mmCIF file of C-alpha atoms in Angstrom:
data_model
loop_
_atom_site.group_PDB
_atom_site.id
_atom_site.type_symbol
_atom_site.label_atom_id
_atom_site.label_comp_id
_atom_site.label_asym_id
_atom_site.label_seq_id
_atom_site.Cartn_x
_atom_site.Cartn_y
_atom_site.Cartn_z
ATOM 1 C CA UNK A 1041 -21.285 10.818 9.144
ATOM 2 C CA UNK A 1042 -22.656 7.686 9.761
ATOM 3 C CA UNK A 1043 -25.483 9.153 11.912
ATOM 4 C CA UNK A 1044 -26.462 11.584 9.298
ATOM 5 C CA UNK A 1045 -26.125 8.800 6.525
ATOM 6 C CA UNK A 1046 -29.598 9.397 4.745
ATOM 7 C CA UNK A 1047 -29.595 5.398 3.481
ATOM 8 C CA UNK A 1048 -30.391 4.588 7.201
ATOM 9 C CA UNK A 1049 -33.670 2.925 5.308
ATOM 10 C CA UNK A 1050 -31.327 0.595 3.574
ATOM 11 C CA UNK A 1051 -30.834 -3.110 4.956
ATOM 12 C CA UNK A 1052 -26.783 -2.989 4.382
ATOM 13 C CA UNK A 1053 -27.172 0.304 6.298
ATOM 14 C CA UNK A 1054 -25.597 -1.421 9.583
ATOM 15 C CA UNK A 1055 -22.970 -3.167 7.014
ATOM 16 C CA UNK A 1056 -21.550 -0.333 5.548
ATOM 17 C CA UNK A 1057 -21.469 1.572 9.149
ATOM 18 C CA UNK A 1058 -19.175 -0.601 10.609
ATOM 19 C CA UNK A 1059 -17.198 -0.885 7.718
ATOM 20 C CA UNK A 1060 -17.043 2.905 7.695
ATOM 21 C CA UNK A 1061 -15.883 2.694 11.075
ATOM 22 C CA UNK A 1062 -13.520 0.349 10.923
ATOM 23 C CA UNK A 1063 -11.400 2.361 7.966
ATOM 24 C CA UNK A 1064 -11.342 5.526 9.844
ATOM 25 C CA UNK A 1065 -10.410 3.867 12.956
ATOM 26 C CA UNK A 1066 -7.690 1.951 10.920
ATOM 27 C CA UNK A 1067 -6.675 4.682 9.193
ATOM 28 C CA UNK A 1068 -6.438 5.952 12.893
ATOM 29 C CA UNK A 1069 -4.274 2.975 13.757
ATOM 30 C CA UNK A 1070 -2.092 3.199 10.483
ATOM 31 C CA UNK A 1071 -0.994 6.933 10.680
ATOM 32 C CA UNK A 1072 -0.006 5.980 14.536
ATOM 33 C CA UNK A 1073 1.810 2.870 13.063
ATOM 34 C CA UNK A 1074 3.657 5.197 10.794
ATOM 35 C CA UNK A 1075 4.620 7.872 13.268
ATOM 36 C CA UNK A 1076 6.833 4.840 15.128
ATOM 37 C CA UNK A 1077 7.892 3.681 12.348
ATOM 38 C CA UNK A 1078 9.420 7.055 11.552
ATOM 39 C CA UNK A 1079 10.305 7.685 14.701
ATOM 40 C CA UNK A 1080 12.905 4.008 14.759
ATOM 41 C CA UNK A 1081 14.550 5.069 11.541
ATOM 42 C CA UNK A 1082 18.368 6.225 12.578
ATOM 43 C CA UNK A 1083 18.019 10.164 12.304
ATOM 44 C CA UNK A 1084 20.424 10.100 9.258
ATOM 45 C CA UNK A 1085 18.287 8.324 7.412
ATOM 46 C CA UNK A 1086 15.087 10.604 8.420
ATOM 47 C CA UNK A 1087 14.709 12.882 5.599
ATOM 48 C CA UNK A 1088 13.886 16.875 6.171
ATOM 49 C CA UNK A 1089 10.957 17.986 7.073
ATOM 50 C CA UNK A 1090 10.440 20.286 3.924
ATOM 51 C CA UNK A 1091 10.519 17.054 2.452
ATOM 52 C CA UNK A 1092 8.500 15.953 4.447
ATOM 53 C CA UNK A 1093 6.472 18.887 4.014
ATOM 54 C CA UNK A 1094 6.328 18.476 -0.077
ATOM 55 C CA UNK A 1095 4.725 15.236 1.091
ATOM 56 C CA UNK A 1096 1.944 15.629 2.794
ATOM 57 C CA UNK A 1097 1.282 18.673 0.537
ATOM 58 C CA UNK A 1098 0.884 15.793 -1.865
ATOM 59 C CA UNK A 1099 -1.553 14.156 -0.514
ATOM 60 C CA UNK A 1100 -3.652 16.955 0.284
ATOM 61 C CA UNK A 1101 -3.724 18.537 -2.997
ATOM 62 C CA UNK A 1102 -4.648 14.473 -4.399
ATOM 63 C CA UNK A 1103 -6.687 14.710 -1.455
ATOM 64 C CA UNK A 1104 -8.161 18.135 -2.239
ATOM 65 C CA UNK A 1105 -8.663 17.168 -5.888
ATOM 66 C CA UNK A 1106 -10.496 13.503 -5.545
ATOM 67 C CA UNK A 1107 -13.183 16.001 -3.079
ATOM 68 C CA UNK A 1108 -13.315 18.375 -5.738
ATOM 69 C CA UNK A 1109 -14.150 16.000 -8.696
ATOM 70 C CA UNK A 1110 -15.741 13.660 -6.716
ATOM 71 C CA UNK A 1111 -18.231 17.038 -5.885
ATOM 72 C CA UNK A 1112 -18.938 18.112 -9.498
ATOM 73 C CA UNK A 1113 -19.718 14.958 -10.896
ATOM 74 C CA UNK A 1114 -22.308 13.789 -8.193
ATOM 75 C CA UNK A 1115 -24.476 16.673 -7.255
ATOM 76 C CA UNK A 1116 -26.327 14.034 -4.409
ATOM 77 C CA UNK A 1117 -27.022 15.317 -0.635
ATOM 78 C CA UNK A 1118 -24.667 13.430 1.278
ATOM 79 C CA UNK A 1119 -21.613 13.368 -1.165
ATOM 80 C CA UNK A 1120 -19.372 14.447 0.528
ATOM 81 C CA UNK A 1121 -18.759 11.374 2.937
ATOM 82 C CA UNK A 1122 -17.144 9.517 0.264
ATOM 83 C CA UNK A 1123 -14.711 12.282 -0.359
ATOM 84 C CA UNK A 1124 -14.515 12.312 3.129
ATOM 85 C CA UNK A 1125 -13.931 8.562 3.523
ATOM 86 C CA UNK A 1126 -11.102 8.461 1.623
ATOM 87 C CA UNK A 1127 -9.514 12.013 2.396
ATOM 88 C CA UNK A 1128 -9.191 9.912 6.187
ATOM 89 C CA UNK A 1129 -7.483 6.849 4.224
ATOM 90 C CA UNK A 1130 -5.314 8.965 2.604
ATOM 91 C CA UNK A 1131 -4.638 11.645 6.009
ATOM 92 C CA UNK A 1132 -3.765 7.742 7.837
ATOM 93 C CA UNK A 1133 -1.260 6.673 5.365
ATOM 94 C CA UNK A 1134 0.319 10.091 4.839
ATOM 95 C CA UNK A 1135 3.215 8.901 8.288
ATOM 96 C CA UNK A 1136 4.415 5.477 5.756
ATOM 97 C CA UNK A 1137 4.745 7.539 2.413
ATOM 98 C CA UNK A 1138 6.795 9.744 4.159
ATOM 99 C CA UNK A 1139 8.551 6.345 5.839
ATOM 100 C CA UNK A 1140 8.552 4.302 2.124
ATOM 101 C CA UNK A 1141 10.810 7.780 0.489
ATOM 102 C CA UNK A 1142 13.193 8.049 3.267
ATOM 103 C CA UNK A 1143 13.615 3.656 3.038
ATOM 104 C CA UNK A 1144 14.294 4.511 -0.691
ATOM 105 C CA UNK A 1145 16.609 6.956 -0.477
ATOM 106 C CA UNK A 1146 18.671 5.086 2.587
ATOM 107 C CA UNK A 1147 18.891 1.943 -0.681
ATOM 108 C CA UNK A 1148 20.563 5.101 -3.253
ATOM 109 C CA UNK A 1149 23.175 5.096 -0.676
ATOM 110 C CA UNK A 1150 26.588 3.232 -2.215
ATOM 111 C CA UNK A 1151 26.697 0.118 1.289
ATOM 112 C CA UNK A 1152 29.820 -1.977 -0.409
ATOM 113 C CA UNK A 1153 32.539 -0.626 2.683
ATOM 114 C CA UNK A 1154 29.853 -2.099 5.330
ATOM 115 C CA UNK A 1155 30.793 -4.759 6.703
ATOM 116 C CA UNK A 1156 27.960 -8.095 6.299
ATOM 117 C CA UNK A 1157 27.126 -8.492 9.788
ATOM 118 C CA UNK A 1158 25.575 -4.704 10.089
ATOM 119 C CA UNK A 1159 24.303 -4.521 6.422
ATOM 120 C CA UNK A 1160 22.829 -8.063 6.790
ATOM 121 C CA UNK A 1161 21.047 -6.370 10.598
ATOM 122 C CA UNK A 1162 20.420 -2.894 8.401
ATOM 123 C CA UNK A 1163 17.830 -4.773 5.664
ATOM 124 C CA UNK A 1164 15.875 -7.322 7.783
ATOM 125 C CA UNK A 1165 14.844 -4.344 9.899
ATOM 126 C CA UNK A 1166 14.205 -2.510 7.249
ATOM 127 C CA UNK A 1167 12.236 -5.303 5.535
ATOM 128 C CA UNK A 1168 10.332 -5.338 8.841
ATOM 129 C CA UNK A 1169 9.059 -1.351 8.361
ATOM 130 C CA UNK A 1170 8.483 -2.558 4.968
ATOM 131 C CA UNK A 1171 6.210 -5.864 5.736
ATOM 132 C CA UNK A 1172 4.147 -2.790 8.189
ATOM 133 C CA UNK A 1173 3.849 -0.337 5.702
ATOM 134 C CA UNK A 1174 2.464 -2.277 3.539
ATOM 135 C CA UNK A 1175 0.183 -3.850 5.125
ATOM 136 C CA UNK A 1176 -1.402 -0.896 6.588
ATOM 137 C CA UNK A 1177 -1.513 0.338 3.352
ATOM 138 C CA UNK A 1178 -3.359 -2.188 2.454
ATOM 139 C CA UNK A 1179 -5.828 -2.642 5.155
ATOM 140 C CA UNK A 1180 -6.902 0.944 4.061
ATOM 141 C CA UNK A 1181 -7.341 -0.301 0.363
ATOM 142 C CA UNK A 1182 -9.424 -3.603 1.566
ATOM 143 C CA UNK A 1183 -11.387 -1.017 3.901
ATOM 144 C CA UNK A 1184 -11.689 1.649 1.788
ATOM 145 C CA UNK A 1185 -13.326 -0.899 -1.259
ATOM 146 C CA UNK A 1186 -15.672 -2.382 0.829
ATOM 147 C CA UNK A 1187 -16.974 0.323 1.607
ATOM 148 C CA UNK A 1188 -17.497 1.684 -1.605
ATOM 149 C CA UNK A 1189 -18.713 -1.995 -2.206
ATOM 150 C CA UNK A 1190 -21.139 -1.891 0.219
ATOM 151 C CA UNK A 1191 -22.576 1.320 -0.979
ATOM 152 C CA UNK A 1192 -23.074 -0.234 -4.181
ATOM 153 C CA UNK A 1193 -25.046 -2.447 -2.915
ATOM 154 C CA UNK A 1194 -26.651 -0.803 -0.959
ATOM 155 C CA UNK A 1195 -27.381 2.196 -3.470
ATOM 156 C CA UNK A 1196 -28.462 -1.484 -5.504
ATOM 157 C CA UNK A 1197 -31.097 -2.548 -2.703
ATOM 158 C CA UNK A 1198 -32.829 1.390 -2.765
ATOM 159 C CA UNK A 1199 -33.204 0.807 -6.873
ATOM 160 C CA UNK A 1200 -35.046 -1.733 -5.992
ATOM 161 C CA UNK A 1201 -37.352 -0.513 -3.461
ATOM 162 C CA UNK A 1202 -37.709 2.653 -5.734
ATOM 163 C CA UNK A 1203 -35.684 4.865 -3.398
ATOM 164 C CA UNK A 1204 -33.197 6.059 -5.635
ATOM 165 C CA UNK A 1205 -33.464 6.137 -9.265
ATOM 166 C CA UNK A 1206 -31.087 3.693 -11.317
ATOM 167 C CA UNK A 1207 -29.513 6.883 -12.795
ATOM 168 C CA UNK A 1208 -28.211 7.950 -9.606
ATOM 169 C CA UNK A 1209 -26.639 4.380 -8.677
ATOM 170 C CA UNK A 1210 -22.817 3.846 -8.018
ATOM 171 C CA UNK A 1211 -22.135 1.853 -10.885
ATOM 172 C CA UNK A 1212 -19.829 -2.191 -10.098
ATOM 173 C CA UNK A 1213 -17.250 -1.032 -12.439
ATOM 174 C CA UNK A 1214 -16.843 2.218 -10.095
ATOM 175 C CA UNK A 1215 -15.559 -0.595 -7.534
ATOM 176 C CA UNK A 1216 -13.123 -2.091 -9.328
ATOM 177 C CA UNK A 1217 -11.692 1.383 -10.945
ATOM 178 C CA UNK A 1218 -11.486 2.874 -7.364
ATOM 179 C CA UNK A 1219 -9.784 -0.042 -5.629
ATOM 180 C CA UNK A 1220 -7.357 -0.954 -9.109
ATOM 181 C CA UNK A 1221 -6.468 3.150 -8.875
ATOM 182 C CA UNK A 1222 -6.109 2.261 -4.256
ATOM 183 C CA UNK A 1223 -3.642 -0.664 -5.617
ATOM 184 C CA UNK A 1224 -1.707 1.078 -7.547
ATOM 185 C CA UNK A 1225 -0.578 3.539 -5.201
ATOM 186 C CA UNK A 1226 0.102 1.555 -2.868
ATOM 187 C CA UNK A 1227 2.523 0.433 -5.265
ATOM 188 C CA UNK A 1228 3.310 3.551 -6.249
ATOM 189 C CA UNK A 1229 5.078 4.113 -2.997
ATOM 190 C CA UNK A 1230 6.167 0.796 -2.314
ATOM 191 C CA UNK A 1231 7.812 -0.780 -5.159
ATOM 192 C CA UNK A 1232 10.955 1.214 -5.292
ATOM 193 C CA UNK A 1233 12.208 0.998 -1.365
ATOM 194 C CA UNK A 1234 11.636 -2.381 -2.132
ATOM 195 C CA UNK A 1235 13.769 -2.623 -5.360
ATOM 196 C CA UNK A 1236 16.324 -0.834 -3.595
ATOM 197 C CA UNK A 1237 16.623 -3.055 -0.854
ATOM 198 C CA UNK A 1238 16.380 -6.250 -3.210
ATOM 199 C CA UNK A 1239 19.129 -4.501 -5.189
ATOM 200 C CA UNK A 1240 21.359 -4.596 -1.577
ATOM 201 C CA UNK A 1241 20.246 -7.865 -0.856
ATOM 202 C CA UNK A 1242 21.394 -9.491 -4.347
ATOM 203 C CA UNK A 1243 24.709 -6.956 -4.155
ATOM 204 C CA UNK A 1244 25.524 -8.053 -0.402
ATOM 205 C CA UNK A 1245 24.300 -12.292 -1.538
ATOM 206 C CA UNK A 1246 26.869 -11.881 -4.475
ATOM 207 C CA UNK A 1247 29.860 -10.513 -2.161
ATOM 208 C CA UNK A 1248 29.118 -13.061 0.483
ATOM 209 C CA UNK A 1249 28.093 -16.035 -1.843
ATOM 210 C CA UNK A 1250 30.746 -15.451 -4.827
ATOM 211 C CA UNK A 1251 30.078 -17.974 -8.233
ATOM 212 C CA UNK A 1252 32.896 -17.023 -10.172
ATOM 213 C CA UNK A 1253 36.371 -18.834 -9.325
ATOM 214 C CA UNK A 1254 34.522 -21.984 -8.531
ATOM 215 C CA UNK A 1255 35.184 -25.029 -11.301
ATOM 216 C CA UNK A 1256 34.170 -27.586 -8.791
ATOM 217 C CA UNK A 1257 30.669 -28.814 -9.442
ATOM 218 C CA UNK A 1258 29.832 -29.709 -5.877
ATOM 219 C CA UNK A 1259 31.295 -26.733 -4.488
ATOM 220 C CA UNK A 1260 29.407 -24.542 -7.319
ATOM 221 C CA UNK A 1261 26.580 -26.571 -6.201
ATOM 222 C CA UNK A 1262 26.501 -26.008 -2.830
ATOM 223 C CA UNK A 1263 27.695 -22.210 -3.422
ATOM 224 C CA UNK A 1264 24.763 -21.177 -4.936
ATOM 225 C CA UNK A 1265 22.055 -23.373 -2.454
ATOM 226 C CA UNK A 1266 23.755 -21.455 0.321
ATOM 227 C CA UNK A 1267 23.573 -18.200 -1.989
ATOM 228 C CA UNK A 1268 19.708 -18.867 -2.986
ATOM 229 C CA UNK A 1269 18.865 -19.832 0.608
ATOM 230 C CA UNK A 1270 20.861 -16.283 2.142
ATOM 231 C CA UNK A 1271 18.465 -14.435 -0.905
ATOM 232 C CA UNK A 1272 15.605 -16.082 0.528
ATOM 233 C CA UNK A 1273 16.389 -15.084 3.922
ATOM 234 C CA UNK A 1274 16.573 -11.695 2.959
ATOM 235 C CA UNK A 1275 13.427 -11.423 1.490
ATOM 236 C CA UNK A 1276 14.915 -10.782 -1.987
ATOM 237 C CA UNK A 1277 14.114 -13.678 -3.677
ATOM 238 C CA UNK A 1278 10.373 -12.530 -4.376
ATOM 239 C CA UNK A 1279 9.574 -9.444 -6.103
ATOM 240 C CA UNK A 1280 7.931 -6.441 -4.918
ATOM 241 C CA UNK A 1281 4.598 -7.786 -6.918
ATOM 242 C CA UNK A 1282 4.867 -10.920 -4.666
ATOM 243 C CA UNK A 1283 4.584 -8.809 -1.546
ATOM 244 C CA UNK A 1284 2.611 -6.141 -3.213
ATOM 245 C CA UNK A 1285 0.007 -9.887 -3.488
ATOM 246 C CA UNK A 1286 0.687 -10.775 -0.238
ATOM 247 C CA UNK A 1287 -0.402 -7.379 1.755
ATOM 248 C CA UNK A 1288 -3.488 -6.446 -0.590
ATOM 249 C CA UNK A 1289 -5.977 -8.850 -0.032
ATOM 250 C CA UNK A 1290 -8.425 -7.625 -2.571
ATOM 251 C CA UNK A 1291 -5.635 -7.108 -5.053
ATOM 252 C CA UNK A 1292 -6.252 -10.902 -6.942
ATOM 253 C CA UNK A 1293 -10.214 -10.382 -6.382
ATOM 254 C CA UNK A 1294 -9.703 -7.250 -8.473
ATOM 255 C CA UNK A 1295 -7.980 -8.213 -10.858
ATOM 256 C CA UNK A 1296 -10.418 -11.771 -10.681
ATOM 257 C CA UNK A 1297 -14.158 -9.138 -11.516
ATOM 258 C CA UNK A 1298 -12.241 -6.801 -13.974
ATOM 259 C CA UNK A 1299 -11.463 -9.951 -16.687
ATOM 260 C CA UNK A 1300 -14.948 -11.078 -15.361
ATOM 261 C CA UNK A 1301 -16.421 -7.835 -16.308
ATOM 262 C CA UNK A 1302 -14.240 -6.270 -19.133
ATOM 263 C CA UNK A 1303 -13.253 -9.168 -21.381
ATOM 264 C CA UNK A 1304 -15.666 -10.537 -23.986
ATOM 265 C CA UNK A 1305 -17.586 -13.565 -23.255
#
């Protein structure tokens, strides 16, 4: 795909080529990591093969729909490279999506009768799984957005050289929309499982460090501090948005760029 690019005369073509190679390699790494995370789940928490097939089918359908829309909106030669890169990223993310779904379903189970130590170990393990998930998916969103940004800069360079008309060039706003949609998809995958884990952690903290029945101010303050430290240890103190902001490095620049572009000056 890189070698057959028709924009090799642009000065920024090596930058786009490097990002495209990084995206495809990163998709392979994220795919492998997702398979490892899936195999690390206990057998009881893995979903059925039919549910996994449904998730794979939804990802495939979304990729196909994006490719058809992109091809219908742009008839230039070589337009297939964009959907191919996006499809590669989505394929790499598929095992992670299955893992997030399995973790979310596991959090719907009532674990009030599970021993506190075992439940804490389970929460910490699933927390590590979700950190790996948001980090991998965030990397794919960042690389995809950077690849599109390189294309926009490269096409702007070709427009200045009169090798491409301005009507055929990709506008800057498309990068913001693309990055926003990618971030939204990661949030849809990550947030339900993260909220479920947070709820389980808060319930465990309430069970171990209950504040009811304590009237002495010193004992109440000590118990509240212990509970806060315990919630912080389990990652229940910060919400899903903070995790997404830490895992998706392009989230804050996208928001800032959107404000600069669309809000009236």
